[in-house]
XYZ file of C-alpha atoms in Angstrom:
658
model
C 0.000 0.000 0.000
C 2.821 2.399 0.873
C 4.494 1.683 -2.448
C 1.269 2.416 -4.334
C 0.801 5.662 -2.430
C 4.366 6.682 -3.271
C 3.776 5.988 -6.965
C 0.574 8.055 -6.919
C 2.394 10.879 -5.151
C 5.129 10.864 -7.794
C 2.519 11.007 -10.541
C 0.799 13.983 -8.910
C 4.135 15.794 -8.626
C 4.868 15.096 -12.293
C 1.468 16.425 -13.323
C 1.932 19.579 -11.260
C 5.377 20.170 -12.744
C 4.140 19.729 -16.297
C 1.156 22.014 -15.795
C 3.373 24.558 -14.044
C 5.717 24.580 -17.011
C 2.809 25.232 -19.351
C 1.609 28.046 -17.129
C 5.025 29.690 -17.169
C 5.267 29.316 -20.936
C 2.011 31.134 -21.699
C 1.898 33.322 -18.606
C 3.647 36.226 -20.333
C 0.346 37.111 -21.997
C -3.320 36.458 -21.363
C -3.793 36.364 -25.164
C -6.108 39.392 -25.075
C -5.175 42.430 -27.138
C -6.437 45.879 -27.909
C -6.438 47.395 -31.358
C -2.928 48.299 -32.572
C -1.363 46.494 -29.615
C 1.779 44.541 -30.451
C 1.299 40.773 -30.652
C 4.463 38.713 -30.027
C 5.833 36.997 -33.119
C 8.925 34.797 -32.955
C 11.004 33.135 -35.638
C 11.937 29.611 -34.593
C 13.976 27.590 -37.064
C 14.608 26.609 -40.666
C 15.594 23.297 -42.190
C 15.066 20.709 -44.941
C 11.431 19.665 -45.075
C 12.239 15.939 -45.271
C 14.816 16.010 -42.438
C 12.884 16.984 -39.293
C 15.915 16.642 -36.993
C 18.179 18.809 -39.148
C 17.003 22.289 -38.203
C 18.971 25.509 -37.851
C 18.449 28.904 -36.285
C 16.314 31.222 -38.374
C 19.020 33.842 -38.764
C 21.655 31.328 -39.827
C 20.345 32.349 -43.238
C 20.891 36.014 -44.217
C 17.356 37.278 -43.557
C 16.605 40.837 -42.518
C 17.451 41.357 -38.852
C 14.957 43.111 -36.549
C 15.883 46.354 -34.849
C 16.156 44.604 -31.477
C 17.073 40.930 -31.678
C 15.793 39.226 -28.537
C 15.810 35.533 -27.655
C 12.762 34.120 -25.911
C 13.442 32.236 -22.644
C 12.666 28.563 -23.161
C 11.744 25.679 -20.908
C 13.684 22.419 -20.758
C 11.315 20.595 -23.086
C 11.472 23.353 -25.701
C 15.265 23.168 -25.811
C 15.140 19.367 -26.097
C 12.668 19.803 -28.958
C 15.173 21.963 -30.836
C 13.225 25.222 -30.488
C 15.274 28.444 -30.544
C 12.807 31.346 -30.623
C 14.021 34.859 -31.446
C 12.301 38.089 -32.421
C 10.989 38.007 -35.983
C 11.603 40.900 -38.401
C 7.848 41.370 -38.962
C 5.491 43.682 -37.065
C 1.892 42.433 -36.881
C -0.065 44.636 -34.433
C -3.576 43.520 -33.524
C -6.228 44.502 -36.103
C -3.758 46.504 -38.224
C -3.725 45.658 -41.929
C -0.697 46.289 -44.085
C -0.109 46.185 -47.813
C 3.365 45.582 -49.259
C 5.172 46.726 -46.136
C 8.946 46.715 -46.594
C 10.982 44.692 -44.118
C 14.334 45.757 -45.509
C 16.284 46.256 -48.704
C 19.346 44.102 -48.832
C 22.123 43.419 -51.288
C 22.984 39.735 -51.110
C 26.634 38.845 -51.569
C 27.713 35.834 -53.598
C 28.142 33.835 -50.399
C 24.660 34.779 -49.169
C 23.179 33.933 -52.567
C 24.867 30.541 -52.356
C 23.359 29.940 -48.886
C 19.853 30.791 -50.034
C 20.232 28.742 -53.224
C 21.368 25.704 -51.244
C 18.406 26.141 -48.882
C 15.926 26.391 -51.761
C 17.463 23.333 -53.446
C 17.009 21.315 -50.226
C 13.376 22.417 -49.895
C 13.903 24.473 -46.737
C 10.924 25.620 -44.702
C 10.651 28.112 -41.849
C 8.616 27.949 -38.651
C 7.361 30.915 -36.645
C 5.023 31.501 -33.718
C 2.447 34.268 -33.538
C 0.704 34.503 -30.164
C 1.872 30.909 -29.522
C 0.258 29.748 -32.785
C 2.700 27.964 -35.115
C 2.803 28.581 -38.847
C 5.115 27.525 -41.640
C 6.200 28.500 -45.110
C 8.755 27.604 -47.758
C 11.713 29.807 -48.631
C 11.539 29.427 -52.390
C 10.910 27.141 -55.327
C 12.793 25.234 -58.017
C 11.617 25.306 -61.634
C 12.826 23.930 -64.932
C 14.617 26.348 -67.190
C 12.313 27.328 -70.061
C 15.175 27.412 -72.552
C 16.887 24.251 -71.302
C 14.581 21.771 -69.471
C 17.598 19.846 -68.217
C 18.654 22.867 -66.154
C 16.979 24.112 -62.972
C 16.467 27.646 -61.749
C 16.237 28.598 -58.082
C 13.902 31.348 -56.897
C 13.637 32.959 -53.445
C 10.275 34.241 -52.229
C 10.489 37.871 -51.143
C 6.861 38.716 -50.324
C 4.827 37.026 -47.554
C 1.052 37.379 -47.125
C -0.238 36.952 -43.560
C -3.905 36.127 -43.069
C -4.964 36.373 -39.418
C -8.345 35.365 -37.981
C -9.596 36.892 -34.752
C -12.567 36.598 -32.399
C -13.210 39.806 -30.465
C -9.927 40.552 -28.678
C -8.177 37.224 -29.299
C -6.116 35.766 -32.125
C -7.585 32.480 -33.390
C -5.641 31.489 -36.496
C -2.779 32.621 -38.711
C -1.638 31.515 -42.165
C 1.374 32.635 -44.171
C 1.567 32.318 -47.948
C 4.325 33.418 -50.272
C 3.562 35.359 -53.431
C 4.693 32.995 -56.232
C 5.211 35.941 -58.584
C 7.363 38.009 -56.222
C 10.630 36.093 -56.485
C 14.305 36.733 -57.011
C 16.468 34.511 -59.209
C 19.394 32.940 -57.330
C 20.614 30.588 -60.038
C 23.805 32.488 -60.833
C 26.639 33.303 -58.450
C 26.355 37.059 -58.451
C 25.267 39.812 -56.110
C 21.506 40.368 -56.016
C 19.436 43.285 -54.752
C 16.380 42.107 -52.775
C 13.500 43.981 -51.166
C 11.746 41.778 -48.590
C 8.087 42.728 -48.070
C 4.950 41.463 -46.348
C 1.204 42.114 -46.260
C -1.341 41.556 -43.474
C -5.090 40.873 -43.677
C -7.432 40.418 -40.701
C -10.650 38.384 -40.806
C -13.246 37.820 -38.113
C -14.255 34.283 -37.128
C -16.704 32.632 -34.729
C -14.280 29.957 -33.525
C -13.875 30.289 -29.738
C -10.426 30.828 -28.291
C -10.538 27.472 -26.464
C -10.833 25.613 -29.793
C -8.170 27.431 -31.766
C -5.719 24.509 -31.530
C -8.207 22.019 -32.991
C -7.151 23.082 -36.471
C -3.840 21.293 -36.022
C -5.392 18.008 -34.869
C -8.101 17.746 -37.524
C -5.787 16.037 -40.005
C -5.425 12.969 -37.768
C -9.190 12.832 -37.161
C -10.258 12.671 -40.792
C -12.797 9.880 -41.466
C -10.504 7.895 -43.756
C -7.710 8.079 -41.179
C -10.035 6.930 -38.402
C -11.127 3.993 -40.551
C -7.505 2.907 -40.902
C -6.945 3.206 -37.154
C -10.020 1.138 -36.353
C -8.990 -1.407 -38.962
C -5.689 -1.663 -37.117
C -7.500 -2.318 -33.840
C -9.784 -4.924 -35.421
C -6.752 -6.621 -36.945
C -5.088 -6.681 -33.540
C -8.202 -8.045 -31.830
C -8.447 -10.825 -34.408
C -4.823 -11.674 -33.671
C -5.623 -11.884 -29.958
C -8.661 -14.107 -30.575
C -6.741 -16.439 -32.871
C -3.894 -16.676 -30.397
C -6.300 -17.344 -27.538
C -8.021 -20.049 -29.555
C -4.669 -21.573 -30.414
C -3.634 -21.727 -26.780
C -6.979 -23.028 -25.594
C -7.203 -25.705 -28.298
C -3.653 -27.022 -28.462
C -2.663 -26.783 -24.828
C -5.961 -27.981 -23.382
C -5.899 -30.928 -25.759
C -2.455 -31.919 -24.511
C -3.503 -31.480 -20.911
C -6.708 -33.414 -21.444
C -4.754 -36.429 -22.689
C -2.633 -36.358 -19.548
C -5.686 -35.983 -17.357
C -7.491 -38.913 -18.980
C -4.408 -41.109 -18.681
C -3.959 -40.445 -15.001
C -7.658 -40.497 -14.129
C -8.294 -43.963 -15.604
C -5.241 -45.788 -14.359
C -3.476 -43.926 -11.581
C -1.359 -46.877 -10.452
C -0.099 -47.531 -13.958
C 0.587 -43.842 -14.375
C 2.687 -43.849 -11.222
C 4.887 -46.590 -12.674
C 5.393 -44.836 -16.008
C 8.477 -42.800 -16.697
C 7.666 -39.110 -16.858
C 8.429 -37.092 -19.971
C 8.307 -33.460 -20.992
C 7.813 -30.750 -18.375
C 7.061 -33.316 -15.637
C 10.552 -34.744 -16.050
C 12.312 -31.448 -15.238
C 10.101 -30.089 -12.456
C 13.081 -30.066 -10.105
C 15.048 -27.767 -12.440
C 12.377 -25.258 -13.426
C 13.093 -22.937 -10.509
C 16.865 -23.144 -10.662
C 18.176 -19.599 -10.530
C 19.249 -18.130 -13.875
C 22.763 -17.175 -14.819
C 23.794 -13.546 -14.324
C 21.229 -12.941 -11.586
C 22.239 -9.323 -11.080
C 21.855 -8.461 -14.764
C 18.525 -10.272 -14.915
C 17.156 -8.397 -11.893
C 18.435 -5.091 -13.304
C 16.683 -5.782 -16.616
C 13.412 -6.460 -14.791
C 13.812 -3.272 -12.761
C 14.507 -1.129 -15.828
C 11.626 -2.743 -17.704
C 9.246 -2.060 -14.828
C 10.331 1.581 -14.701
C 9.799 2.034 -18.435
C 6.395 0.355 -18.176
C 5.435 2.786 -15.396
C 6.734 5.671 -17.507
C 4.570 4.553 -20.441
C 1.464 4.359 -18.241
C 2.044 7.838 -16.811
C 2.641 9.328 -20.269
C -0.572 7.740 -21.536
C -2.385 9.148 -18.516
C -1.182 12.674 -19.309
C -2.010 12.247 -22.991
C -5.544 11.033 -22.297
C -6.310 14.053 -20.097
C -5.217 16.410 -22.879
C -1.807 17.671 -21.757
C -0.076 16.928 -25.069
C -2.175 19.003 -27.426
C -0.619 19.816 -30.830
C 2.448 22.030 -30.740
C 2.451 22.366 -26.982
C 6.148 23.058 -27.252
C 8.297 20.634 -25.305
C 5.544 19.267 -23.030
C 6.212 15.658 -24.012
C 9.981 15.935 -23.537
C 9.534 17.671 -20.198
C 7.155 14.961 -19.020
C 9.541 12.211 -20.150
C 12.484 13.692 -18.250
C 10.540 14.473 -15.067
C 8.566 11.225 -14.851
C 11.579 9.074 -15.713
C 13.476 10.728 -12.863
C 10.597 10.213 -10.423
C 10.044 6.568 -11.356
C 13.665 5.565 -10.808
C 12.652 4.428 -7.325
C 10.433 1.805 -8.949
C 13.418 0.434 -10.854
C 15.556 0.324 -7.717
C 12.886 -1.380 -5.626
C 11.980 -3.965 -8.268
C 15.576 -4.869 -9.105
C 16.827 -5.047 -5.509
C 13.769 -6.959 -4.294
C 14.017 -9.593 -7.016
C 17.790 -9.809 -6.622
C 17.257 -10.393 -2.900
C 14.757 -13.170 -3.678
C 17.391 -14.811 -5.864
C 19.732 -14.729 -2.851
C 22.002 -12.109 -4.361
C 24.338 -10.364 -1.954
C 26.058 -7.569 -3.904
C 23.030 -5.270 -4.013
C 25.134 -2.119 -4.545
C 26.502 -3.526 -7.787
C 22.978 -4.514 -8.745
C 21.730 -0.939 -8.234
C 24.579 0.495 -10.296
C 23.747 -1.947 -13.061
C 20.063 -1.024 -12.857
C 20.811 2.680 -13.091
C 23.097 2.258 -16.098
C 21.290 -0.476 -18.017
C 19.072 1.928 -19.954
C 20.631 5.308 -19.168
C 24.104 4.102 -20.170
C 23.359 3.322 -23.845
C 21.095 6.382 -24.018
C 23.872 8.625 -22.682
C 26.463 7.248 -25.112
C 24.039 7.685 -28.015
C 23.280 11.235 -26.922
C 26.982 12.121 -26.693
C 27.612 10.936 -30.242
C 24.506 12.561 -31.738
C 25.012 15.817 -29.855
C 28.551 15.958 -31.234
C 27.164 15.482 -34.746
C 24.601 18.250 -34.154
C 27.329 20.596 -32.895
C 29.378 19.888 -36.013
C 26.328 20.777 -38.133
C 25.549 23.831 -35.901
C 21.980 22.506 -35.723
C 19.417 23.436 -33.080
C 19.333 19.779 -31.991
C 22.663 20.415 -30.228
C 21.882 21.015 -26.562
C 23.453 24.067 -24.925
C 25.861 23.508 -22.055
C 23.362 24.905 -19.545
C 20.704 22.387 -20.556
C 23.177 19.521 -20.223
C 24.032 20.753 -16.712
C 20.319 20.810 -15.797
C 19.852 17.227 -17.000
C 22.949 16.085 -15.087
C 21.636 17.780 -11.937
C 18.246 16.084 -12.329
C 19.980 12.736 -12.702
C 22.286 13.396 -9.741
C 19.821 14.989 -7.318
C 16.587 13.170 -8.194
C 17.127 10.011 -10.228
C 20.087 8.556 -8.335
C 18.787 9.213 -4.780
C 15.385 7.737 -5.610
C 17.088 4.731 -7.201
C 19.110 4.152 -4.025
C 16.094 4.634 -1.748
C 14.074 2.191 -3.824
C 16.968 -0.270 -3.746
C 17.250 -0.052 0.046
C 13.511 -0.630 0.394
C 13.697 -3.598 -1.974
C 16.711 -5.103 -0.199
C 14.959 -4.873 3.154
C 11.659 -6.211 1.858
C 10.489 -9.520 3.277
C 9.433 -10.904 -0.085
C 10.672 -14.427 -0.746
C 10.716 -16.490 -3.881
C 8.049 -19.115 -3.154
C 8.742 -22.061 -5.422
C 6.235 -24.940 -5.174
C 8.924 -27.639 -5.471
C 12.481 -28.069 -4.292
C 15.332 -27.601 -6.720
C 17.552 -30.606 -7.393
C 21.233 -30.479 -6.572
C 22.490 -31.073 -10.091
C 20.844 -29.636 -13.222
C 19.546 -32.145 -15.708
C 21.145 -32.240 -19.097
C 19.066 -30.580 -21.793
C 18.478 -32.993 -24.695
C 19.516 -31.976 -28.220
C 16.897 -29.628 -29.649
C 15.969 -28.965 -33.282
C 17.030 -25.626 -34.739
C 13.576 -24.079 -34.467
C 13.616 -24.546 -30.685
C 16.788 -22.502 -30.256
C 16.727 -18.971 -28.849
C 16.893 -16.945 -32.081
C 14.070 -18.796 -33.924
C 11.933 -18.649 -30.780
C 12.514 -14.897 -30.532
C 11.517 -14.506 -34.175
C 8.256 -16.372 -33.570
C 7.584 -14.499 -30.326
C 8.131 -11.045 -31.824
C 6.232 -11.480 -35.076
C 2.692 -11.711 -33.674
C 2.887 -8.677 -31.340
C 4.501 -6.674 -34.130
C 1.761 -7.671 -36.576
C -0.773 -6.298 -34.091
C 0.775 -2.813 -34.058
C 2.522 -2.317 -37.396
C -0.326 -0.287 -38.948
C -0.279 2.167 -36.055
C 3.512 2.353 -36.225
C 3.380 4.191 -39.549
C 1.350 7.072 -38.096
C 3.605 7.290 -35.060
C 6.723 7.370 -37.226
C 5.156 9.946 -39.549
C 4.463 12.125 -36.506
C 7.802 11.725 -34.728
C 9.979 11.744 -37.856
C 7.791 13.874 -40.077
C 5.225 16.649 -40.013
C 2.055 14.618 -39.527
C 0.149 15.355 -36.318
C -0.934 12.462 -34.081
C -3.582 13.172 -31.442
C -5.686 9.986 -31.228
C -4.134 8.849 -27.962
C -7.138 6.731 -26.968
C -6.656 4.468 -29.983
C -2.927 4.344 -29.326
C -3.599 3.258 -25.742
C -5.903 0.462 -26.934
C -3.198 -0.750 -29.315
C -0.690 -0.642 -26.446
C -2.936 -2.836 -24.281
C -3.345 -5.295 -27.155
C 0.439 -5.361 -27.554
C 0.822 -6.353 -23.900
C -1.829 -9.077 -24.171
C -0.367 -10.642 -27.314
C 3.144 -10.500 -25.848
C 1.993 -12.264 -22.678
C 0.061 -14.955 -24.562
C 2.734 -15.835 -27.098
C 5.453 -15.935 -24.435
C 3.357 -18.265 -22.266
C 2.793 -20.604 -25.203
C 6.455 -20.745 -26.212
C 7.579 -21.306 -22.627
C 5.192 -24.232 -22.250
C 6.551 -25.861 -25.397
C 10.093 -25.164 -24.194
C 9.430 -26.973 -20.914
C 7.681 -29.774 -22.779
C 10.923 -30.253 -24.734
C 12.708 -30.706 -21.352
C 14.547 -27.385 -21.673
C 14.422 -25.892 -18.177
C 16.414 -22.704 -18.891
C 13.326 -20.559 -19.347
C 14.207 -17.456 -17.329
C 16.280 -15.601 -19.898
C 14.408 -17.207 -22.796
C 11.079 -15.771 -21.622
C 12.609 -12.310 -21.242
C 14.248 -12.423 -24.672
C 11.110 -13.734 -26.366
C 8.939 -11.104 -24.712
C 11.269 -8.288 -25.712
C 11.882 -9.515 -29.258
C 9.129 -7.209 -30.537
C 11.602 -4.363 -30.038
C 13.888 -6.020 -32.595
C 11.016 -6.172 -35.094
C 10.250 -2.489 -34.510
C 13.864 -1.633 -35.280
C 13.607 -3.730 -38.426
C 10.574 -1.638 -39.361
C 12.796 1.431 -38.946
C 14.911 0.232 -41.861
C 11.819 -0.247 -44.009
C 10.370 3.143 -43.068
C 13.607 5.021 -43.688
C 14.308 3.594 -47.133
C 10.769 3.035 -48.442
C 8.347 5.426 -46.722
C 10.399 8.555 -46.050
C 12.652 10.950 -47.948
C 15.142 11.499 -45.137
C 18.770 11.817 -46.177
C 22.115 13.075 -44.961
C 24.462 11.848 -42.253
C 22.941 13.887 -39.431
C 19.338 12.877 -40.054
C 20.308 9.244 -40.627
C 22.344 9.072 -37.429
C 19.597 10.761 -35.402
C 16.916 8.451 -36.775
C 18.722 5.161 -36.257
C 20.472 6.273 -33.060
C 17.435 7.412 -31.110
C 15.212 4.681 -32.555
C 17.754 2.133 -31.308
C 17.305 3.555 -27.792
C 13.508 3.529 -28.103
C 13.450 -0.057 -29.386
C 15.841 -1.070 -26.609
C 13.384 0.440 -24.134
C 10.566 -1.602 -25.688
C 12.779 -4.680 -25.428
C 13.256 -4.182 -21.680
C 9.606 -3.347 -21.021
C 8.067 -6.192 -23.029
C 10.723 -8.611 -21.779
C 9.595 -7.825 -18.246
C 5.973 -8.482 -19.236
C 6.868 -11.810 -20.835
C 8.910 -13.032 -17.878
C 6.331 -12.176 -15.228
C 3.598 -14.004 -17.130
C 5.839 -17.054 -17.504
C 6.688 -16.879 -13.820
C 2.973 -17.040 -13.034
C 2.642 -19.938 -15.478
C 5.309 -22.058 -13.825
C 4.343 -21.310 -10.242
C 0.629 -21.777 -10.914
C 1.033 -24.879 -13.068
C 3.473 -26.733 -10.846
C 1.801 -25.442 -7.679
C -1.532 -26.893 -8.802
C 0.172 -30.176 -9.614
C 1.816 -30.327 -6.189
C -1.417 -29.491 -4.430
C -3.382 -32.154 -6.249
C -0.671 -34.710 -5.652
C -1.806 -34.716 -2.060
C -5.471 -33.823 -2.416
C -6.164 -36.020 -5.479
C -8.847 -33.684 -6.746
C -9.012 -31.105 -9.529
C -8.337 -27.475 -8.627
C -11.268 -25.207 -8.045
C -10.033 -22.618 -10.526
C -8.573 -19.183 -10.134
C -9.765 -18.930 -6.550
C -8.270 -22.205 -5.368
C -6.266 -21.947 -2.138
C -2.674 -20.995 -2.673
C -0.142 -23.654 -1.850
C 2.626 -22.419 0.373
C 5.634 -24.596 -0.129
C 8.393 -22.614 1.450
C 9.265 -25.620 3.571
C 9.584 -27.757 0.440
C 11.673 -25.240 -1.460
C 15.398 -25.701 -1.074
C 17.623 -23.163 -2.858
C 20.658 -24.277 -4.796
C 23.056 -22.837 -2.274
C 21.508 -24.766 0.624
C 21.583 -28.252 -0.913
C 24.875 -29.646 0.222
C 24.190 -33.227 1.138
C 21.509 -35.503 -0.209
C 21.508 -37.564 2.977
C 20.230 -34.572 4.960
C 16.879 -34.947 3.245
C 16.493 -38.700 3.285
C 14.407 -40.689 0.890
C 12.173 -37.761 -0.027
C 15.060 -36.075 -1.774
C 15.989 -39.259 -3.592
C 12.435 -39.787 -4.763
C 12.202 -36.287 -6.117
C 15.513 -36.450 -7.962
C 14.968 -39.788 -9.643
C 14.735 -39.863 -13.384
C 11.050 -40.604 -13.124
C 10.615 -37.033 -11.936
C 7.673 -35.606 -10.068
C 4.330 -37.406 -10.243
C 1.272 -35.216 -10.724
C -2.146 -36.795 -11.056
C -3.921 -33.678 -12.280
C -2.631 -32.046 -15.419
C -5.173 -29.316 -16.013
C -3.197 -26.724 -14.054
C -2.081 -24.846 -17.158
C -5.637 -24.718 -18.428
C -6.703 -23.153 -15.148
C -3.830 -20.705 -15.438
C -4.810 -19.729 -18.975
C -8.356 -19.051 -17.824
C -6.937 -16.949 -14.999
C -4.713 -14.872 -17.266
C -7.530 -14.350 -19.794
C -9.826 -13.152 -17.027
C -7.121 -10.749 -15.822
C -6.973 -9.050 -19.208
């Protein structure tokens, strides 16, 4: 209960911080203006349209400078998003129309002409904010030479038309369009005289101020887009139903055969040599190799799962509306820092259950397992951004803030969670004792090895989400807006269900093949969907996008590798915990019915506490200390169980949970 209250308290703090940041961001103005009053307009960045990560400061190109160049203070999330807002050279007072107003007259040098020509050739766009409303426009156009179609001519737009909609004393909408006839030819390397101009038109509208951001989310709510999203959900639900039917049909059929055999001739069944999972029951709960790494992976996966739930919670209540600059990045940093205690508690508690002793090393491993690769990736990509002088390069002050958050919040909470987990009284309750010597795993066909099993385990969950992945990629690595968070949350739940089901099925077949090393296998199979998502990255980059250049390529594959690695840890944790329930429930039911000789009563059957029967590896030193019971349980005939419908009961339990 205390742990749940702490988690809720952290979530409330995160929500307050996020909302406070938004209040500070828009608190400079109440968005109400009088006639002729100045409305803030900021120039943000420019960059190639097809390379969303490769953006530069607006005045890196030789535009007209304003009389007073002023940088807007930015929050942490805005800096992480690559926003660098400065005063724009345009003056757009409230309700004041202008016609062909001159910004400046400028004589472009050959070097400046070359910069503009390169920008036009790469399809550069600009982004500005007017009263916190974003708008975009292109710098120029490329046309075929009329005299020689094989040659191209580059033109720079020099006249912008602003169309602003208002409702009483508030700005509702703004659009910027370039005059296609007012251009300057930049094809040749020579000095050019340019007069930059702009016009302003005001129009009244009935759209209320509260709904002015809906314009940006309408594209993702179009009927044909919604049909595709719902088709994706239906496809995923069909996958879940087919998988459920597969498990119920195949596994229950196998279990029914065992049940019939033992029910009709129990004495003969007792004399038969056990095969499959019954043969290795004494090895199922043997601790895995690299216990510290395994516990750290579970802790990191649990933290990332908690982070995903909190982010979905904020999204569903409407915090991440379109172009709420930096809100998502701020929430990710703050909530990840606050949930580090969950990682520490989970890792240390499980490591303690596995009788680990070096809990300090385990905590260090937990803290670095995800942050370490992310930090190394960031260092490389930030160096690339600095070399390109792009806005994606974080300033030194922002890096210091992130380091302070990690040092003063993340690390202390990780240690506190680890201390609480180490001192917890939780014990690993295995229903059977572990044998002294592990049984030899028989030779397995190639399709039962780890890599083929991971391929099978990752394909079905990926097939349930791949349609939705395109829209997410187009939003994160493009200019499409994604706001249907409710559908995304449904797809996320389906992903968890399919991952749990397929991992349970593969683990059962692994145990049936007398392969008792299921701990790491279940984690790897559960997390294999992350590998498929990274494979989809290759397809999206080369087939569905027009991204190019070293910087954009490195940013795309670098940060997507970190995201897919996070999915690997999170889904691996889901897969392992479901398999852990499978083994404990299945074998526990078998042990219980060995003595009671009656079928279990279902999900609500009394739990079997077998702590007195469980003997850890480290405590089994002499077989004679345990007498004939130990010998009986370590014979090749294995453990006798007269009721084999335990897995069926477990499957019904897990289905009812979801």
